PDB file of C-alpha atoms in Angstrom:
ATOM      1  CA  MET K   1    -104.658 -13.071  15.610  1.00 62.00           C
ATOM      2  CA  LEU K   2    -104.474 -11.338  12.243  1.00 64.00           C
ATOM      3  CA  SER K   3    -103.913 -13.413   9.137  1.00 69.00           C
ATOM      4  CA  LYS K   4    -101.087 -12.577   6.761  1.00 67.00           C
ATOM      5  CA  SER K   5    -103.549 -11.438   4.080  1.00 69.00           C
ATOM      6  CA  ARG K   6    -105.321  -9.154   6.586  1.00 68.00           C
ATOM      7  CA  VAL K   7    -101.991  -7.621   7.624  1.00 68.00           C
ATOM      8  CA  ILE K   8    -101.141  -6.962   3.956  1.00 70.00           C
ATOM      9  CA  GLN K   9    -104.581  -5.356   3.456  1.00 71.00           C
ATOM     10  CA  LEU K  10    -104.026  -3.130   6.509  1.00 67.00           C
ATOM     11  CA  VAL K  11    -100.574  -2.090   5.284  1.00 66.00           C
ATOM     12  CA  VAL K  12    -101.974  -1.145   1.882  1.00 68.00           C
ATOM     13  CA  ASP K  13    -104.907   0.686   3.515  1.00 67.00           C
ATOM     14  CA  LYS K  14    -102.961   2.601   6.176  1.00 66.00           C
ATOM     15  CA  LEU K  15     -99.575   3.251   4.594  1.00 71.00           C
ATOM     16  CA  PRO K  16    -100.648   6.148   2.331  1.00 70.00           C
ATOM     17  CA  LYS K  17    -102.108   8.092   5.258  1.00 75.00           C
ATOM     18  CA  VAL K  18     -99.065   7.405   7.432  1.00 75.00           C
ATOM     19  CA  ALA K  19     -96.696   8.364   4.591  1.00 79.00           C
ATOM     20  CA  ASN K  20     -98.614  11.593   3.927  1.00 75.00           C
ATOM     21  CA  THR K  21     -98.230  12.468   7.599  1.00 79.00           C
ATOM     22  CA  VAL K  22     -94.610  11.394   8.068  1.00 82.00           C
ATOM     23  CA  VAL K  23     -92.829  12.242   4.782  1.00 83.00           C
ATOM     24  CA  PRO K  24     -93.400  16.028   4.946  1.00 81.00           C
ATOM     25  CA  ARG K  25     -92.064  16.064   8.518  1.00 84.00           C
ATOM     26  CA  VAL K  26     -88.798  14.254   7.794  1.00 87.00           C
ATOM     27  CA  PRO K  27     -85.983  16.818   7.662  1.00 90.00           C
ATOM     28  CA  ARG K  28     -84.578  17.088   4.136  1.00 90.00           C
ATOM     29  CA  PRO K  29     -80.999  16.252   5.171  1.00 91.00           C
ATOM     30  CA  VAL K  30     -82.283  13.025   6.745  1.00 94.00           C
ATOM     31  CA  SER K  31     -84.351  11.986   3.715  1.00 92.00           C
ATOM     32  CA  LYS K  32     -81.401  12.820   1.438  1.00 95.00           C
ATOM     33  CA  VAL K  33     -79.039  10.537   3.377  1.00 95.00           C
ATOM     34  CA  VAL K  34     -81.570   7.708   3.690  1.00 94.00           C
ATOM     35  CA  ILE K  35     -82.508   7.732  -0.014  1.00 94.00           C
ATOM     36  CA  GLU K  36     -78.896   8.123  -1.172  1.00 96.00           C
ATOM     37  CA  GLN K  37     -77.556   5.302   1.014  1.00 96.00           C
ATOM     38  CA  THR K  38     -80.457   3.034   0.078  1.00 92.00           C
ATOM     39  CA  LEU K  39     -79.970   3.580  -3.664  1.00 94.00           C
ATOM     40  CA  ASN K  40     -76.189   3.131  -3.520  1.00 96.00           C
ATOM     41  CA  ARG K  41     -76.475  -0.068  -1.468  1.00 93.00           C
ATOM     42  CA  PHE K  42     -79.306  -1.505  -3.550  1.00 92.00           C
ATOM     43  CA  PHE K  43     -77.540  -0.782  -6.849  1.00 94.00           C
ATOM     44  CA  LYS K  44     -73.958  -1.384  -5.625  1.00 94.00           C
ATOM     45  CA  ALA K  45     -73.230  -4.306  -7.976  1.00 93.00           C
ATOM     46  CA  ASP K  46     -74.821  -2.455 -10.912  1.00 95.00           C
ATOM     47  CA  LEU K  47     -72.758   0.659 -10.211  1.00 95.00           C
ATOM     48  CA  LEU K  48     -69.536  -1.373  -9.998  1.00 94.00           C
ATOM     49  CA  ALA K  49     -70.375  -3.339 -13.167  1.00 93.00           C
ATOM     50  CA  GLY K  50     -71.018  -0.142 -15.121  1.00 93.00           C
ATOM     51  CA  ASP K  51     -74.686  -0.985 -15.670  1.00 95.00           C
ATOM     52  CA  LEU K  52     -75.679   2.530 -14.612  1.00 96.00           C
ATOM     53  CA  ASP K  53     -72.976   4.414 -16.532  1.00 95.00           C
ATOM     54  CA  PHE K  54     -75.723   6.057 -18.591  1.00 96.00           C
ATOM     55  CA  MET K  55     -76.484   8.095 -15.428  1.00 97.00           C
ATOM     56  CA  ARG K  56     -72.961   9.583 -15.274  1.00 96.00           C
ATOM     57  CA  ALA K  57     -73.301  13.386 -14.987  1.00 96.00           C
ATOM     58  CA  LYS K  58     -77.062  13.060 -15.573  1.00 97.00           C
ATOM     59  CA  THR K  59     -79.827  14.093 -13.199  1.00 97.00           C
ATOM     60  CA  MET K  60     -83.192  12.420 -12.823  1.00 97.00           C
ATOM     61  CA  GLN K  61     -86.029  14.057 -10.945  1.00 97.00           C
ATOM     62  CA  VAL K  62     -88.296  11.613  -9.091  1.00 95.00           C
ATOM     63  CA  THR K  63     -91.684  12.911  -7.953  1.00 93.00           C
ATOM     64  CA  LEU K  64     -94.047  10.953  -5.738  1.00 91.00           C
ATOM     65  CA  THR K  65     -97.203  12.763  -6.760  1.00 91.00           C
ATOM     66  CA  ASP K  66     -99.471  11.537  -3.975  1.00 88.00           C
ATOM     67  CA  LEU K  67     -96.940  12.592  -1.338  1.00 86.00           C
ATOM     68  CA  ALA K  68     -95.992  15.894  -3.005  1.00 87.00           C
ATOM     69  CA  PHE K  69     -92.393  14.736  -2.522  1.00 91.00           C
ATOM     70  CA  CYS K  70     -89.591  15.233  -4.996  1.00 94.00           C
ATOM     71  CA  PHE K  71     -85.909  14.383  -5.061  1.00 96.00           C
ATOM     72  CA  TYR K  72     -83.106  14.343  -7.621  1.00 98.00           C
ATOM     73  CA  VAL K  73     -80.639  11.566  -8.385  1.00 97.00           C
ATOM     74  CA  THR K  74     -77.361  12.420 -10.126  1.00 97.00           C
ATOM     75  CA  GLY K  75     -74.673  10.012 -11.278  1.00 96.00           C
ATOM     76  CA  ILE K  76     -71.331  11.283  -9.948  1.00 96.00           C
ATOM     77  CA  ASP K  77     -67.750  10.038 -10.051  1.00 93.00           C
ATOM     78  CA  LYS K  78     -66.630   9.027  -6.570  1.00 89.00           C
ATOM     79  CA  SER K  79     -63.049   7.764  -6.392  1.00 86.00           C
ATOM     80  CA  GLY K  80     -63.217   6.428  -9.938  1.00 86.00           C
ATOM     81  CA  THR K  81     -66.542   4.667  -9.432  1.00 90.00           C
ATOM     82  CA  LEU K  82     -70.017   5.856 -10.319  1.00 95.00           C
ATOM     83  CA  ALA K  83     -72.178   6.725  -7.312  1.00 96.00           C
ATOM     84  CA  LEU K  84     -75.688   8.091  -7.007  1.00 97.00           C
ATOM     85  CA  GLN K  85     -76.020  11.443  -5.288  1.00 97.00           C
ATOM     86  CA  VAL K  86     -79.414  12.558  -3.986  1.00 97.00           C
ATOM     87  CA  SER K  87     -80.505  16.145  -3.466  1.00 95.00           C
ATOM     88  CA  HIS K  88     -83.709  18.091  -3.013  1.00 94.00           C
ATOM     89  CA  GLN K  89     -82.867  20.666  -5.657  1.00 93.00           C
ATOM     90  CA  ALA K  90     -81.085  20.631  -8.980  1.00 91.00           C
ATOM     91  CA  GLU K  91     -79.896  23.248 -11.427  1.00 90.00           C
ATOM     92  CA  GLN K  92     -80.549  20.999 -14.400  1.00 94.00           C
ATOM     93  CA  VAL K  93     -82.823  17.991 -14.872  1.00 97.00           C
ATOM     94  CA  ASP K  94     -82.158  15.613 -17.748  1.00 98.00           C
ATOM     95  CA  VAL K  95     -85.176  13.397 -17.202  1.00 97.00           C
ATOM     96  CA  ALA K  96     -88.149  13.486 -14.840  1.00 96.00           C
ATOM     97  CA  MET K  97     -90.239  10.550 -13.673  1.00 92.00           C
ATOM     98  CA  ALA K  98     -93.455  11.087 -11.750  1.00 93.00           C
ATOM     99  CA  GLY K  99     -96.113   8.824 -10.362  1.00 91.00           C
ATOM    100  CA  ASN K 100     -97.899   7.862  -7.214  1.00 87.00           C
ATOM    101  CA  VAL K 101     -96.289   5.542  -4.694  1.00 86.00           C
ATOM    102  CA  ASP K 102     -98.468   2.563  -5.657  1.00 83.00           C
ATOM    103  CA  ASP K 103     -97.555   2.747  -9.342  1.00 85.00           C
ATOM    104  CA  LEU K 104     -93.851   3.287  -8.649  1.00 83.00           C
ATOM    105  CA  PHE K 105     -93.993   0.287  -6.300  1.00 82.00           C
ATOM    106  CA  LEU K 106     -95.592  -1.810  -9.057  1.00 82.00           C
ATOM    107  CA  LEU K 107     -92.851  -0.658 -11.451  1.00 81.00           C
ATOM    108  CA  THR K 108     -90.176  -1.634  -8.935  1.00 83.00           C
ATOM    109  CA  THR K 109     -91.673  -5.053  -8.205  1.00 85.00           C
ATOM    110  CA  GLN K 110     -92.160  -5.737 -11.940  1.00 82.00           C
ATOM    111  CA  GLN K 111     -95.703  -6.936 -11.328  1.00 79.00           C
ATOM    112  CA  VAL K 112     -97.072  -4.638 -14.029  1.00 81.00           C
ATOM    113  CA  ASP K 113     -95.572  -4.048 -17.450  1.00 80.00           C
ATOM    114  CA  PRO K 114     -93.816  -0.657 -17.246  1.00 78.00           C
ATOM    115  CA  ASP K 115     -95.005   0.304 -20.726  1.00 77.00           C
ATOM    116  CA  THR K 116     -98.590  -0.164 -19.535  1.00 77.00           C
ATOM    117  CA  LEU K 117     -98.024   2.233 -16.621  1.00 77.00           C
ATOM    118  CA  PHE K 118     -96.629   4.873 -18.978  1.00 78.00           C
ATOM    119  CA  PHE K 119     -99.194   4.253 -21.733  1.00 78.00           C
ATOM    120  CA  ARG K 120    -102.058   4.660 -19.251  1.00 80.00           C
ATOM    121  CA  ARG K 121    -100.369   7.848 -17.988  1.00 85.00           C
ATOM    122  CA  ARG K 122    -100.084   6.522 -14.475  1.00 82.00           C
ATOM    123  CA  LEU K 123     -96.352   7.178 -14.657  1.00 84.00           C
ATOM    124  CA  SER K 124     -94.897  10.037 -16.623  1.00 88.00           C
ATOM    125  CA  LEU K 125     -91.473  10.425 -18.111  1.00 88.00           C
ATOM    126  CA  ARG K 126     -90.316  13.667 -19.668  1.00 93.00           C
ATOM    127  CA  GLY K 127     -87.070  15.182 -20.795  1.00 96.00           C
ATOM    128  CA  ASP K 128     -84.279  13.216 -22.462  1.00 95.00           C
ATOM    129  CA  THR K 129     -86.238  10.363 -24.054  1.00 90.00           C
ATOM    130  CA  GLU K 130     -83.192   8.156 -24.627  1.00 94.00           C
ATOM    131  CA  LEU K 131     -82.086   8.487 -20.990  1.00 96.00           C
ATOM    132  CA  GLY K 132     -85.641   7.871 -19.803  1.00 91.00           C
ATOM    133  CA  LEU K 133     -85.847   4.673 -21.846  1.00 90.00           C
ATOM    134  CA  GLU K 134     -82.478   3.494 -20.512  1.00 93.00           C
ATOM    135  CA  ILE K 135     -83.703   4.046 -16.942  1.00 92.00           C
ATOM    136  CA  LYS K 136     -87.020   2.288 -17.614  1.00 86.00           C
ATOM    137  CA  ASN K 137     -85.289  -0.639 -19.326  1.00 86.00           C
ATOM    138  CA  PHE K 138     -82.710  -0.914 -16.544  1.00 91.00           C
ATOM    139  CA  LEU K 139     -85.399  -0.950 -13.845  1.00 86.00           C
ATOM    140  CA  ASP K 140     -87.207  -3.647 -15.804  1.00 84.00           C
ATOM    141  CA  THR K 141     -84.128  -5.909 -15.506  1.00 86.00           C
ATOM    142  CA  VAL K 142     -83.612  -5.527 -11.751  1.00 87.00           C
ATOM    143  CA  GLU K 143     -84.391  -8.835 -10.046  1.00 86.00           C
ATOM    144  CA  LEU K 144     -85.745  -8.067  -6.583  1.00 83.00           C
ATOM    145  CA  GLU K 145     -85.696 -11.722  -5.578  1.00 85.00           C
ATOM    146  CA  SER K 146     -81.891 -11.768  -5.631  1.00 87.00           C
ATOM    147  CA  ARG K 147     -81.581  -8.437  -3.784  1.00 86.00           C
ATOM    148  CA  LEU K 148     -84.092  -8.721  -0.968  1.00 84.00           C
ATOM    149  CA  PRO K 149     -84.342 -11.144   1.928  1.00 86.00           C
ATOM    150  CA  PRO K 150     -86.877 -13.866   1.030  1.00 88.00           C
ATOM    151  CA  SER K 151     -89.499 -12.603   3.495  1.00 86.00           C
ATOM    152  CA  ALA K 152     -89.221  -9.021   2.184  1.00 85.00           C
ATOM    153  CA  TYR K 153     -89.452 -10.243  -1.405  1.00 84.00           C
ATOM    154  CA  ARG K 154     -92.585 -12.305  -0.671  1.00 87.00           C
ATOM    155  CA  ALA K 155     -94.148  -9.369   1.203  1.00 83.00           C
ATOM    156  CA  SER K 156     -93.440  -7.038  -1.738  1.00 83.00           C
ATOM    157  CA  LEU K 157     -95.209  -9.463  -4.095  1.00 84.00           C
ATOM    158  CA  ASP K 158     -98.169  -9.782  -1.720  1.00 83.00           C
ATOM    159  CA  ILE K 159     -98.497  -6.003  -1.495  1.00 82.00           C
ATOM    160  CA  ALA K 160     -98.188  -5.668  -5.273  1.00 84.00           C
ATOM    161  CA  ASN K 161    -100.948  -8.246  -5.755  1.00 84.00           C
ATOM    162  CA  VAL K 162    -103.296  -6.302  -3.457  1.00 83.00           C
ATOM    163  CA  LEU K 163    -102.507  -3.093  -5.357  1.00 81.00           C
ATOM    164  CA  ILE K 164    -103.223  -4.820  -8.679  1.00 82.00           C
ATOM    165  CA  GLU K 165    -106.534  -6.218  -7.384  1.00 81.00           C
ATOM    166  CA  ARG K 166    -107.609  -2.721  -6.349  1.00 75.00           C
ATOM    167  CA  GLN K 167    -106.866  -1.129  -9.693  1.00 74.00           C
ATOM    168  CA  PRO K 168    -109.813  -0.167 -11.832  1.00 66.00           C
ATOM    169  CA  HIS K 169    -109.972  -2.492 -14.807  1.00 59.00           C
ATOM    170  CA  SER K 170    -109.822  -0.651 -18.086  1.00 49.00           C
ATOM    171  CA  SER K 171    -111.207  -1.914 -21.337  1.00 43.00           C
ATOM    172  CA  HIS K 172    -108.724  -2.431 -24.160  1.00 42.00           C
TER     173      HIS K 172
END
């Protein structure tokens, strides 16, 4: 029987190859719906509370560099409430964030200081600086523990810890 730590190691080892095989084959309409529904469900309370109003009529490009996958998120008015609309093309981009899946995962799990990821150029942010900072600061306040089932939250921390252990240590 595999131990929990061995399973986590296998996930971290195998997931990039699986993702590189699967992601390009997912039809764009399917990935659009999945990403859009996931974002709107995950950020539902924030959208209703107005915490994401800075995204109203703004478009953010998100690029997963290691998967050569890009999508756009636009804040739209939907029946008087802000919603996030996802597309695979955009006429205008206000801000663009790019990074590999591991670093974006570390940003999301808040296991690495976001400024460190940007300073070390592992994540890039270009375009409207003020909007980019609002997005970065907002993401830094999202508490995964209150949004994920306990087992999923613990697994995300375990995966993040493996990713951190595998990072090359840089001298300051």
